[in-house]
Tab-separated table of C-alpha atoms and ligand atoms in Angstrom:
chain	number	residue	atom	x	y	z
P	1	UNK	CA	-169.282	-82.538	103.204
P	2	UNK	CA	-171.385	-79.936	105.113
P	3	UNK	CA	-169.286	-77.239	106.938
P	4	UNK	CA	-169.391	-74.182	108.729
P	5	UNK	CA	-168.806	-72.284	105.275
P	6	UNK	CA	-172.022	-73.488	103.810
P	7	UNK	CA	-175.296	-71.863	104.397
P	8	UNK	CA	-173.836	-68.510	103.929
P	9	UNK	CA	-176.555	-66.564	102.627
P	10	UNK	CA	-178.840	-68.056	105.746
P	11	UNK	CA	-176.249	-67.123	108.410
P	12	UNK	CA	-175.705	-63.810	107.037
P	13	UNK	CA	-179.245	-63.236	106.991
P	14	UNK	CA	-179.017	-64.085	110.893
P	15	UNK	CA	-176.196	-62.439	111.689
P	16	UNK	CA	-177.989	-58.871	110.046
P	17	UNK	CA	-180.532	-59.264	113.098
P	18	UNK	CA	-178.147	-60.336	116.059
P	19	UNK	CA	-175.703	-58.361	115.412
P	20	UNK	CA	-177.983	-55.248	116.445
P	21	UNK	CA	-177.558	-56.798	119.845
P	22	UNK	CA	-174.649	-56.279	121.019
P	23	UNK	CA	-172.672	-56.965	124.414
P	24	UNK	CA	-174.044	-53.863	126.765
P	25	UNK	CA	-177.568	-55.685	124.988
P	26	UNK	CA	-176.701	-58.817	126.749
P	27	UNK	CA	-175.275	-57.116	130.000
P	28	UNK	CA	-177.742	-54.926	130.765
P	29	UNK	CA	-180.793	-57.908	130.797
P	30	UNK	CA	-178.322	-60.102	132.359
P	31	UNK	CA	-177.895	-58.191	135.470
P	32	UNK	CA	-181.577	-56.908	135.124
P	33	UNK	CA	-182.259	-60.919	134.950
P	34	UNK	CA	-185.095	-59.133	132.212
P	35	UNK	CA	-186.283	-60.862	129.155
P	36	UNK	CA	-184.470	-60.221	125.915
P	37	UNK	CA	-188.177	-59.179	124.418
P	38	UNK	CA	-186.664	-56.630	121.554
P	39	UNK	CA	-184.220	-59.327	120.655
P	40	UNK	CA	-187.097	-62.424	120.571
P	41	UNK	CA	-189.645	-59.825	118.705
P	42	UNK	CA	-186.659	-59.131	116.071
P	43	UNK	CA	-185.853	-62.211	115.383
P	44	UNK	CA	-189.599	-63.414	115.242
P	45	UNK	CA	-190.153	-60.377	112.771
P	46	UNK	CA	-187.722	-61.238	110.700
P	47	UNK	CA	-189.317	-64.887	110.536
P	48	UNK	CA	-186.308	-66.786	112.033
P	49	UNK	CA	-188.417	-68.803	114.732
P	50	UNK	CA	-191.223	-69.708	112.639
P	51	UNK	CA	-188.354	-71.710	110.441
P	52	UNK	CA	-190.298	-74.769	111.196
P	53	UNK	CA	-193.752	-73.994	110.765
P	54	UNK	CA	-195.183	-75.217	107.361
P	55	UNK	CA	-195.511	-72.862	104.706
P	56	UNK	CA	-199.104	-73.028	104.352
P	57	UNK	CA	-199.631	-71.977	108.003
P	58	UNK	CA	-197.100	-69.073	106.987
P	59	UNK	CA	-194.016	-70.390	107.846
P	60	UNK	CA	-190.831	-70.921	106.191
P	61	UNK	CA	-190.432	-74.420	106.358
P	62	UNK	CA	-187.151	-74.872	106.304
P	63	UNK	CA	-184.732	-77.926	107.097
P	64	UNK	CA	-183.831	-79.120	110.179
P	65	UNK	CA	-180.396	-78.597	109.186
P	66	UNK	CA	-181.150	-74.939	108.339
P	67	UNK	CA	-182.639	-74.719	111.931
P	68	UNK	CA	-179.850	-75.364	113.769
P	69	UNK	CA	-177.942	-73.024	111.547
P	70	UNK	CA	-180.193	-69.862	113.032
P	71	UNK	CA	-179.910	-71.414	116.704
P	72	UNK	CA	-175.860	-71.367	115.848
P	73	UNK	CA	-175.413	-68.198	114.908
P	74	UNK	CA	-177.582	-66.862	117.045
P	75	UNK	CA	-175.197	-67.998	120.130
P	76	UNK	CA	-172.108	-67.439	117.807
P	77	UNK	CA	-172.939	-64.207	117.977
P	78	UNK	CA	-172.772	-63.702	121.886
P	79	UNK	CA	-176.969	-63.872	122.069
P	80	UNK	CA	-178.514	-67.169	123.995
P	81	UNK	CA	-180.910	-69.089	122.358
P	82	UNK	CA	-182.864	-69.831	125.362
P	83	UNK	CA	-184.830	-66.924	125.263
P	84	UNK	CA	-186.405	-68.067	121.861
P	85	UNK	CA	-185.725	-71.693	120.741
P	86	UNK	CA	-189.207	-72.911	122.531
P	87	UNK	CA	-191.218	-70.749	119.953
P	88	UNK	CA	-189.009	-72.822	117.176
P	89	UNK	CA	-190.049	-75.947	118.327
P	90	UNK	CA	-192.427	-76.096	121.078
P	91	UNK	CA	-195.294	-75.831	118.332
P	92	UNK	CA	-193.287	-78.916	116.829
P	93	UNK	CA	-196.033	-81.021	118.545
P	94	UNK	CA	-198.779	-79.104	116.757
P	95	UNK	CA	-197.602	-79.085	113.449
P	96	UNK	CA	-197.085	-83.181	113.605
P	97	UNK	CA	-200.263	-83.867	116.043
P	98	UNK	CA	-202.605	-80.948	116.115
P	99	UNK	CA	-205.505	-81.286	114.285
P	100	UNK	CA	-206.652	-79.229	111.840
P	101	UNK	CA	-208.352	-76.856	113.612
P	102	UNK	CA	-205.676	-76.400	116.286
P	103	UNK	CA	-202.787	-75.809	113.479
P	104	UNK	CA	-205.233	-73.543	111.946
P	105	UNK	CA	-205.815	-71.622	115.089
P	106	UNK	CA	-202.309	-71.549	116.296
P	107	UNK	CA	-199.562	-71.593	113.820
P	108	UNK	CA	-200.419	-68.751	111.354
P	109	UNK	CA	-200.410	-66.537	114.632
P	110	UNK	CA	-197.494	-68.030	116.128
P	111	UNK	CA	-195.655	-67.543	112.402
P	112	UNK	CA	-196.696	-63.769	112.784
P	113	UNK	CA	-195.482	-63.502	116.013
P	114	UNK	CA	-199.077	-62.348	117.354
P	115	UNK	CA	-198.980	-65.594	119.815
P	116	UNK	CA	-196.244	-67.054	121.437
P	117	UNK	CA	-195.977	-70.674	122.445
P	118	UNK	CA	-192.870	-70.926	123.852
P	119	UNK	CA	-193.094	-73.025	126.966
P	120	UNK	CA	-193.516	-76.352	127.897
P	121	UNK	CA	-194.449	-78.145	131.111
P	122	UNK	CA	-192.957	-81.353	131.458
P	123	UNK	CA	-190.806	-81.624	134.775
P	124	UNK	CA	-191.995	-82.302	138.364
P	125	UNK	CA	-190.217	-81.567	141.873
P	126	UNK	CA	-191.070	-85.025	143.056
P	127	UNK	CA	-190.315	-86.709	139.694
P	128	UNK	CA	-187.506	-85.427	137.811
P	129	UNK	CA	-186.079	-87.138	134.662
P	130	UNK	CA	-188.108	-90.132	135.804
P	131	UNK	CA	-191.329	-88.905	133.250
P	132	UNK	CA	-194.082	-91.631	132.958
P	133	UNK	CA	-193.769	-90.917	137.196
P	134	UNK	CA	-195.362	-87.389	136.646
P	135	UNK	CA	-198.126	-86.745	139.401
P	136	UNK	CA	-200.122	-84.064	137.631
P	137	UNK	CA	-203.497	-85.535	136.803
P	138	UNK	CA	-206.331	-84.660	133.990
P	139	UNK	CA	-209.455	-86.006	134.679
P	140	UNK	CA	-211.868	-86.105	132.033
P	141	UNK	CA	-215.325	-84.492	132.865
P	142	UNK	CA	-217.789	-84.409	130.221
P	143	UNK	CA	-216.570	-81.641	127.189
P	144	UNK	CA	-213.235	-80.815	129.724
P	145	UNK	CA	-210.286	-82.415	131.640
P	146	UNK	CA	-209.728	-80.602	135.190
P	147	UNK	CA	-206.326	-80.665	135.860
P	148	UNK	CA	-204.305	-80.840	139.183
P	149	UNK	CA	-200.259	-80.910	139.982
P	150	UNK	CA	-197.377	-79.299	139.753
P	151	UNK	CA	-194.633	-78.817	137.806
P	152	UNK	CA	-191.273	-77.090	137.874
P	153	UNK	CA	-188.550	-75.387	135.531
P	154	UNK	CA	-191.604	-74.348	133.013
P	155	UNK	CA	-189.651	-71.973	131.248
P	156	UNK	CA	-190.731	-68.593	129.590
P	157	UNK	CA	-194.311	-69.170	130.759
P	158	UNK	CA	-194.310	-65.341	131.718
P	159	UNK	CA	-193.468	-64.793	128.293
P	160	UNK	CA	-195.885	-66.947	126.574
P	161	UNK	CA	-199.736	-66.748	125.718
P	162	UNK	CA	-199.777	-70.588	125.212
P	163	UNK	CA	-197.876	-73.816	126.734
P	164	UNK	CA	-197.853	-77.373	126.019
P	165	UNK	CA	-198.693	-79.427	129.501
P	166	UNK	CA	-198.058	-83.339	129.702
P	167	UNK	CA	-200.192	-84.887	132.320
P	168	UNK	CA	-201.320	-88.681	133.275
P	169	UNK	CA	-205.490	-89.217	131.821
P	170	UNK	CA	-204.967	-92.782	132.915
P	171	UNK	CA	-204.113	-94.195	136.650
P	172	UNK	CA	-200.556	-95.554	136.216
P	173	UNK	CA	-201.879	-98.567	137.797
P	174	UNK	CA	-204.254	-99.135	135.304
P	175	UNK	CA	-201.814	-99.201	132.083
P	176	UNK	CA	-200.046	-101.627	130.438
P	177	UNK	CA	-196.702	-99.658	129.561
P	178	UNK	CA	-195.829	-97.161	132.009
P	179	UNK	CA	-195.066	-94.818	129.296
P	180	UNK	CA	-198.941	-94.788	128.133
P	181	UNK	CA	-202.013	-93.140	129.642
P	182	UNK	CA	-200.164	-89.684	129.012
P	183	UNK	CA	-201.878	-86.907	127.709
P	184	UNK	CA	-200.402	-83.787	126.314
P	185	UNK	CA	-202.706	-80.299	125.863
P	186	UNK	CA	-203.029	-77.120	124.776
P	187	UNK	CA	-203.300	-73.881	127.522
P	188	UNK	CA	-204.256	-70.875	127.202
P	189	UNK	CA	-202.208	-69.142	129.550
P	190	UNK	CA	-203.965	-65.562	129.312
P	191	UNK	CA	-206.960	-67.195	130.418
P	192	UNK	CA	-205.204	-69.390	133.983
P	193	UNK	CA	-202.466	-67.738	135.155
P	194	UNK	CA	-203.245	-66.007	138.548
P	195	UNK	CA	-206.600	-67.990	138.726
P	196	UNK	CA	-205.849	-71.529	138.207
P	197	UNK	CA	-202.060	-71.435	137.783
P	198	UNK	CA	-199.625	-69.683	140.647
P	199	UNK	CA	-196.454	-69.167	139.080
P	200	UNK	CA	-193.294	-68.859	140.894
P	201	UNK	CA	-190.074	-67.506	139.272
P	202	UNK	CA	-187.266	-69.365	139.967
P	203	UNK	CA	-183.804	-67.068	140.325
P	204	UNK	CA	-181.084	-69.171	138.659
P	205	UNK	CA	-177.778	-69.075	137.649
P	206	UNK	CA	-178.479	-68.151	134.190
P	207	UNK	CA	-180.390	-65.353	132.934
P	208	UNK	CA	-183.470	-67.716	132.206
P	209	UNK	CA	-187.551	-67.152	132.697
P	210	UNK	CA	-188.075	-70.522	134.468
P	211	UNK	CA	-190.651	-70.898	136.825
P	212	UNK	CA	-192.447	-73.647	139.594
P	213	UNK	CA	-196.341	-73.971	138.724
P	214	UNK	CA	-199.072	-74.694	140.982
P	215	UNK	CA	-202.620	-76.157	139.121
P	216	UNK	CA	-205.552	-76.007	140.820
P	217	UNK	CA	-208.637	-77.094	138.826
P	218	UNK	CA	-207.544	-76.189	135.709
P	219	UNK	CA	-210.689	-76.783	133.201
P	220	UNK	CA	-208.596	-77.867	129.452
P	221	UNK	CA	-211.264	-78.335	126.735
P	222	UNK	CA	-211.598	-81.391	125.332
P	223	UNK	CA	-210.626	-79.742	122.064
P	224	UNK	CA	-207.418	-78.206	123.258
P	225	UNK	CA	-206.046	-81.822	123.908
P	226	UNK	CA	-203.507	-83.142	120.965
P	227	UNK	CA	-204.200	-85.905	119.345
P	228	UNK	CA	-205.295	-89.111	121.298
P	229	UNK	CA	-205.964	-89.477	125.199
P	230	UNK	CA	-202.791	-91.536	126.752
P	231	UNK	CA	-200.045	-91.073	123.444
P	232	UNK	CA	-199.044	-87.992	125.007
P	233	UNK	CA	-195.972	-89.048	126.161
P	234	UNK	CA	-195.051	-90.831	122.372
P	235	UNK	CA	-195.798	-87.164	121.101
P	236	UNK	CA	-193.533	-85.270	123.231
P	237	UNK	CA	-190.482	-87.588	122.768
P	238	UNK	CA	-191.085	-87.346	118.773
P	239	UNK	CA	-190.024	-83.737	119.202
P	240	UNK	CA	-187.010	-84.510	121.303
P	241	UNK	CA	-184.689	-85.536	118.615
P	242	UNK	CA	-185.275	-82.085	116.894
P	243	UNK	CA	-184.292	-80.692	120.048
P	244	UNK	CA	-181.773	-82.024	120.517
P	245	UNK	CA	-180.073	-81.101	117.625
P	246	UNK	CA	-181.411	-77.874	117.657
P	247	UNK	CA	-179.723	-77.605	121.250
P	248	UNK	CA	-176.462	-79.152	119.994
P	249	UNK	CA	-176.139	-76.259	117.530
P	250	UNK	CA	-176.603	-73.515	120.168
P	251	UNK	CA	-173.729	-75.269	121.846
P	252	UNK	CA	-171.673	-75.666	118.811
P	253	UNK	CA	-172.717	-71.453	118.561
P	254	UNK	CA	-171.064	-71.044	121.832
P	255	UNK	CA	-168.231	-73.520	121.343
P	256	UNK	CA	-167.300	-70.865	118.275
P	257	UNK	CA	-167.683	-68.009	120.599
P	258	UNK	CA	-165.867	-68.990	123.096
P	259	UNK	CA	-162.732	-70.224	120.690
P	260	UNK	CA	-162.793	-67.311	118.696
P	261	UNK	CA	-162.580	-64.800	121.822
P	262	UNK	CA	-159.700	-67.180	122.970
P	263	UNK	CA	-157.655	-67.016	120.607
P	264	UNK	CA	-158.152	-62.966	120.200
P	265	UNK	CA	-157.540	-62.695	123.120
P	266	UNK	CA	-153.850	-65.358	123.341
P	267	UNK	CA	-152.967	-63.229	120.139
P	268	UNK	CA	-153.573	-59.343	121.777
P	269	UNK	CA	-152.625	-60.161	125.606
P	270	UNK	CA	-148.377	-59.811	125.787
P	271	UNK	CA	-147.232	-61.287	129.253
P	272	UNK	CA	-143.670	-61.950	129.911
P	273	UNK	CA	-142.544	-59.718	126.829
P	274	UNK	CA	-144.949	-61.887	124.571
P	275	UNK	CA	-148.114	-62.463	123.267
P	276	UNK	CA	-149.752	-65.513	125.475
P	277	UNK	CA	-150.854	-67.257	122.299
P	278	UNK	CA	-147.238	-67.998	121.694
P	279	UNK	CA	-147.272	-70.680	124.800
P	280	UNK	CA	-148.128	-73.991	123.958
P	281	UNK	CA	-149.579	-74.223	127.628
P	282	UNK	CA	-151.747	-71.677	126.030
P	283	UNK	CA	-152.419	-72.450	122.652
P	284	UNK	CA	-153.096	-76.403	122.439
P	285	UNK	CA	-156.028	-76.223	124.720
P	286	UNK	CA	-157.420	-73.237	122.358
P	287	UNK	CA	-156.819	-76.030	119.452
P	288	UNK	CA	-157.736	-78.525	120.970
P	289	UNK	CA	-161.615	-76.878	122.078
P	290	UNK	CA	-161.389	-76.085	118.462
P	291	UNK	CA	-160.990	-79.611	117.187
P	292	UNK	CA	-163.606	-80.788	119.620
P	293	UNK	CA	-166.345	-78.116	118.454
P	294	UNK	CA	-165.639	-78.841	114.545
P	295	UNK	CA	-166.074	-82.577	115.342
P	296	UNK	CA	-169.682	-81.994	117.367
P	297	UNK	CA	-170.591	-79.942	114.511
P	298	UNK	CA	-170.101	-82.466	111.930
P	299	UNK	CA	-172.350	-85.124	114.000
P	300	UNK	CA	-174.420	-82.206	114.272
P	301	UNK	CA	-175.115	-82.508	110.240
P	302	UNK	CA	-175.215	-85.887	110.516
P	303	UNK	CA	-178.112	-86.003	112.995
P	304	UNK	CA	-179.739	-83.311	111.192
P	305	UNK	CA	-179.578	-84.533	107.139
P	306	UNK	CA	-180.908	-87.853	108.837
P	307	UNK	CA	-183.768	-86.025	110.188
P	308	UNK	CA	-184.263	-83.918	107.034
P	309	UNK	CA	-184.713	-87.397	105.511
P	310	UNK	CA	-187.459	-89.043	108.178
P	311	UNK	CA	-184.533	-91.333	108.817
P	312	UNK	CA	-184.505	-92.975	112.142
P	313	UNK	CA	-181.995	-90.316	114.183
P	314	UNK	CA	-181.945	-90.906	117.774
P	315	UNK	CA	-179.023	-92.199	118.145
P	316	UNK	CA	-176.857	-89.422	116.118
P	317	UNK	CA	-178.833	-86.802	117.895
P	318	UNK	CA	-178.187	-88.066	121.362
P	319	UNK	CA	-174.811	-87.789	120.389
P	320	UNK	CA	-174.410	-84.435	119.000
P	321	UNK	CA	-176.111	-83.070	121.736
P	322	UNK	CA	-173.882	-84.740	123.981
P	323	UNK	CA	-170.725	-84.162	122.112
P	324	UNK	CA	-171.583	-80.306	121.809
P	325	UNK	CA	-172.708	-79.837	125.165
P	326	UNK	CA	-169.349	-81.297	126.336
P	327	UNK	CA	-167.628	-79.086	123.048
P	328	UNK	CA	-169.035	-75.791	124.398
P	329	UNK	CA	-167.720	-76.799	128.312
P	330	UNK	CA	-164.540	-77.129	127.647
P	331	UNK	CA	-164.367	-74.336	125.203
P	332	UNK	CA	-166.024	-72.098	127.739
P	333	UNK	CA	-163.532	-73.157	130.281
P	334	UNK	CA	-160.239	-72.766	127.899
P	335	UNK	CA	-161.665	-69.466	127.218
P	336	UNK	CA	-161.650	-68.347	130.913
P	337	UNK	CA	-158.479	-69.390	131.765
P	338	UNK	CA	-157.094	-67.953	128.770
P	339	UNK	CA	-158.572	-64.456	129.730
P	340	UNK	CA	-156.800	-65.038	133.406
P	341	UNK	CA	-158.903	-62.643	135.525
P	342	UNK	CA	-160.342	-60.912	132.747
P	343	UNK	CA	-162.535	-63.619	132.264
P	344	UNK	CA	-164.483	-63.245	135.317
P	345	UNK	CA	-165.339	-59.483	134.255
P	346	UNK	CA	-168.937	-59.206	133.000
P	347	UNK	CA	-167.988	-56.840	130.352
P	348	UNK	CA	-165.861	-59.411	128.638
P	349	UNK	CA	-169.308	-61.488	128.200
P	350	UNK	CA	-167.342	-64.798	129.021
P	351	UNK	CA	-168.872	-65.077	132.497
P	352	UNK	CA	-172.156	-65.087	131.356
P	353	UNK	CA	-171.587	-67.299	128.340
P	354	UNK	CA	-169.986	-69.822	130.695
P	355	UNK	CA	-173.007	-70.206	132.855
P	356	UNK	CA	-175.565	-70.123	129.835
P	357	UNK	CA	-173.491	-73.318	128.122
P	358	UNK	CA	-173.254	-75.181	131.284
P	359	UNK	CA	-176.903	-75.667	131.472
P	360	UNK	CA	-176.576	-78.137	128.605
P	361	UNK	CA	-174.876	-80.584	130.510
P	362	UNK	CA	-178.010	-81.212	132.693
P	363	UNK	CA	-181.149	-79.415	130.419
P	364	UNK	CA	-182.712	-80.404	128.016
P	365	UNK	CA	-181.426	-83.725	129.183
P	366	UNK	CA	-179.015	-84.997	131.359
P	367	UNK	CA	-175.814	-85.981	130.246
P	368	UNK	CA	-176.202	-89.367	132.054
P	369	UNK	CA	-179.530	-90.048	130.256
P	370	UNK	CA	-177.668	-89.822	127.309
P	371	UNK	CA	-175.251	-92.101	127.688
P	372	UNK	CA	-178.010	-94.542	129.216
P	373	UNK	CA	-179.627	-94.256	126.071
P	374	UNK	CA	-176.648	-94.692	124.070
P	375	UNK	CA	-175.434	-98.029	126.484
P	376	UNK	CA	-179.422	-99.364	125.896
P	377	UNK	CA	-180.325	-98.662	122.881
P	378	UNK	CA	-177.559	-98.238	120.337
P	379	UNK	CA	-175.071	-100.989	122.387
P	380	UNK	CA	-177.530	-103.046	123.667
P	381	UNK	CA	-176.581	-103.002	127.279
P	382	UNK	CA	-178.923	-103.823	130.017
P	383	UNK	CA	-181.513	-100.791	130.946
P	384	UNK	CA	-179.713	-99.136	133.794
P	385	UNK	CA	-182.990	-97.492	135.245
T	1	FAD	C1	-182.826	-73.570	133.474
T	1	FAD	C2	-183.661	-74.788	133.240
T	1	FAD	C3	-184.708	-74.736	132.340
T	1	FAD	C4	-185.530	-75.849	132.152
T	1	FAD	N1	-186.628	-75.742	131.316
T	1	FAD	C5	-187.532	-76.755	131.287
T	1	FAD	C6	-188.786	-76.601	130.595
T	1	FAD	O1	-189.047	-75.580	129.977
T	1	FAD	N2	-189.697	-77.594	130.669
T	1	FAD	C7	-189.457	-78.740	131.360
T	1	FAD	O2	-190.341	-79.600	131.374
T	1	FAD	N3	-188.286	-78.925	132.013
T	1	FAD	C8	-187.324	-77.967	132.005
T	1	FAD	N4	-186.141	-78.120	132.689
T	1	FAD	C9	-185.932	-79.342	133.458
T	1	FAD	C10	-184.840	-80.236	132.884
T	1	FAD	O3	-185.329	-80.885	131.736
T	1	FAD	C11	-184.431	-81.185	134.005
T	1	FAD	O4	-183.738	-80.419	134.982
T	1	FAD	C12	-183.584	-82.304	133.519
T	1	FAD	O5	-184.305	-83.139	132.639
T	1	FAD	C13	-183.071	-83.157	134.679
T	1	FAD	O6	-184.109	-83.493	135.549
T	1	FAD	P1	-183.988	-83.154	137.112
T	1	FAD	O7	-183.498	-81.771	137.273
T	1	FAD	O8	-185.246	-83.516	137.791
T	1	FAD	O9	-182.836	-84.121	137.603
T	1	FAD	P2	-183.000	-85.574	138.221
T	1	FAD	O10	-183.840	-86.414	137.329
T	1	FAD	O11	-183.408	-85.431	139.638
T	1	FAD	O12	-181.501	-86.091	138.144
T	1	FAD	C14	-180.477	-85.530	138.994
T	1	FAD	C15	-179.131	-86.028	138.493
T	1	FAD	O13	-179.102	-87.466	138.585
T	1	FAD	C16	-178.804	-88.036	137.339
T	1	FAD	N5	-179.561	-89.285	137.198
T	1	FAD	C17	-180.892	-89.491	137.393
T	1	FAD	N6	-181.194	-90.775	137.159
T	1	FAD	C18	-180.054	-91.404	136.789
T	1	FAD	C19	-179.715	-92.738	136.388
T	1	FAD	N7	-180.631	-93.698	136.309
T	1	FAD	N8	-178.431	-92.998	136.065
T	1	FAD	C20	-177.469	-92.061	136.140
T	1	FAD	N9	-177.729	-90.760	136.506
T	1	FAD	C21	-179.005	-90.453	136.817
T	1	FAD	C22	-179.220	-87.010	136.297
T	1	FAD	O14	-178.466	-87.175	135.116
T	1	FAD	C23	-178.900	-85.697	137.005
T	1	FAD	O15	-177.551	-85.370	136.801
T	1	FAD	C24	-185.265	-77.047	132.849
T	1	FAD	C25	-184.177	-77.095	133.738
T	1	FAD	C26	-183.389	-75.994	133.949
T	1	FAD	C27	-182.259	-76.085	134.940
């Protein structure tokens, strides 16, 4: 059976990179709310984010499985993933429906690190979670689509040369299945932004580049759309499962963190003439966060070997991303009580881990939406939406 142990030489290999960032690192762009750039450029130079991309398009081409790994240790070591997982996988949609053309184009540079693709544009304001709803519209004209909407939580866009935009080609009216008549494209964000995209940060509780977007006439080459008008939509949610576990495994990262500063911490702090550790008030909920990370972890692997082996994996990832999201909570929240008010110092880093893992109850997905899909489609139960 897979374990934490295994995978050594990879998370060592990891661990050589984050470990040059260490807590003041993370402090000082927290409260600057700046972008980790030195710590995305290191890792992208030492060829951790372009894990995915196919070796011929100078990648590494590793395993899902060996993915997840890097996003683990990357928030095992006290670092967040956010900054950097969308140039792992955003291109995801390239490498499985670009053409040939566009993977040439694209992933050598984005392997190299001389483009970044990190961001994708999926969300609206008006719409939410409710997708094959979105209002932003491409309509075809001659050799180009001309684009109008909006969109919101488009993360790292300010950081990115390219992002991935879903958008309807087709009235909703005029399909047969709501979830068709989706396109998904290609833009070049050097070329828009400030002419025919306004971007708005968004100050939130996390240190994340997230932003509202405004498109006005935005003119997409027909070229720069991936792979057929209206399966746009089919294309997106094909990358989702990778996500997903990629996202479980940050969580399962922090879920580590947080239990091994825990129980440093029961073991060093003496209260009442003792160390803390030694109350089981203080201890079982350590062990028990424990258990509960060790457990997502293992679904984790599941998910992940099934992907490895183009097995169906929907279900399992769901799951794991669930069951580490929820993991990583309730380690995050042992870990703050067990640092009393300690905890809610920003130099012990706990603070700020707490508020990057709690995003993973509501982003990528919902927690609800998970269980709906878990009720529909691996139960059976009536759609609930
Ligand atoms: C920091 C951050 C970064 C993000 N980055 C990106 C990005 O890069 N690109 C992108 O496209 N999006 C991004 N998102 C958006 C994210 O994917 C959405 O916030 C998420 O999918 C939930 O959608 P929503 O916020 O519109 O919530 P809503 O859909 O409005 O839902 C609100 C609440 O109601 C619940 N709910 C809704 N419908 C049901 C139902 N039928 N049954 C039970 N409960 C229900 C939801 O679970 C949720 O808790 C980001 C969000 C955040 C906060």
């Amino acid at each position: 059976m897979t374990s934490h142990h295994d995978y050594n030489e990879l998370r060592e290999g990891v661990r050589s990179v984050v470990s040059q960032f260490d807590s003041r690192y993370w402090q000082e762009v927290d409260e600057a709310r700046a972008f980790p750039e030195k710590f995305v450029n290191a890792l992208t130079d030492a060829g951790w984010l372009s894990a995915l991309i196919p070796e011929e398009y100078g990648g590494s081409n590793l395993s899902l499985t060996e993915a997840s790994v890097i996003m683990e240790e990357i928030n095992r070591a006290g670092g967040n993933s956010g900054a950097c997982h969308g140039q792992m996988y955003v291109m995801g949609c390239v490498v499985r429906h670009g053409s040939k053309a566009q993977k040439e184009a694209l992933l050598p540079k984005i392997a190299s690190g001389e483009l970044r693709m990190q961001s994708m544009a999926v969300t609206e304001p008006t719409t939410g979670s409710d997708t094959t709803q979105l209002k932003t519209v491409a309509v075809r004209q001659g050799d180009h689509y001309v684009v109008n909407g909006q969109k919101v939580w488009t993360s790292r866009l300010q950081h990115s040369d390219y992002m991935l935009l879903l958008a309807r080609t087709t009235p909703l009216a005029e399909v047969k299945k709501k979830s068709e008549g989706l396109s998904v494209f290609l833009v070049d964000l050097r070329e828009e932004v400030g002419k025919t995209i306004t971007v708005k940060p968004i100050r939130n509780m996390v240190n994340h580049e997230t932003n509202e977007i405004f498109i006005d006439n935005l003119r997409i080459p027909v070229e720069n759309r991936i792979g057929e008008e209206g399966l746009g939509l089919k294309y997106i949610l094909d990358g989702l499962n990778a996500e997903r576990i990629l996202i479980a495994a940050e969580c399962i990262g922090d879920g580590y963190w947080f239990v091994d500063r825990a129980t440093q911490y029961a073991k060093d702090r003496v209260v009442f003439g003792r160390a803390i550790a030694m109350n089981q008030g203080i201890q079982f909920p350590i062990a028990k966060a424990h258990i509960n990370v060790e457990a997502a972890s293992l679904m984790r692997y599941e998910a992940a070997r099934l992907f490895d082996a183009g097995l169906p994996c929907g279900a399992q990832a769901n799951m794991s991303k669930l069951l580490a999201a929820d993991a990583s909570w309730e380690a995050a929240n042992v870990c703050l009580q067990t640092h009393g008010g300690f905890g809610f110092a920003a130099e012990y880093d706990i603070e700020r881990k707490f508020r990057e893992t709690r995003l993973y109850q509501v982003a990528p997905i919902s927690t609800n939406l998970i269980l709906s899909y878990v009720g529909e489609h691996v139960l059976g139960m009536p759609k609930s939406y």
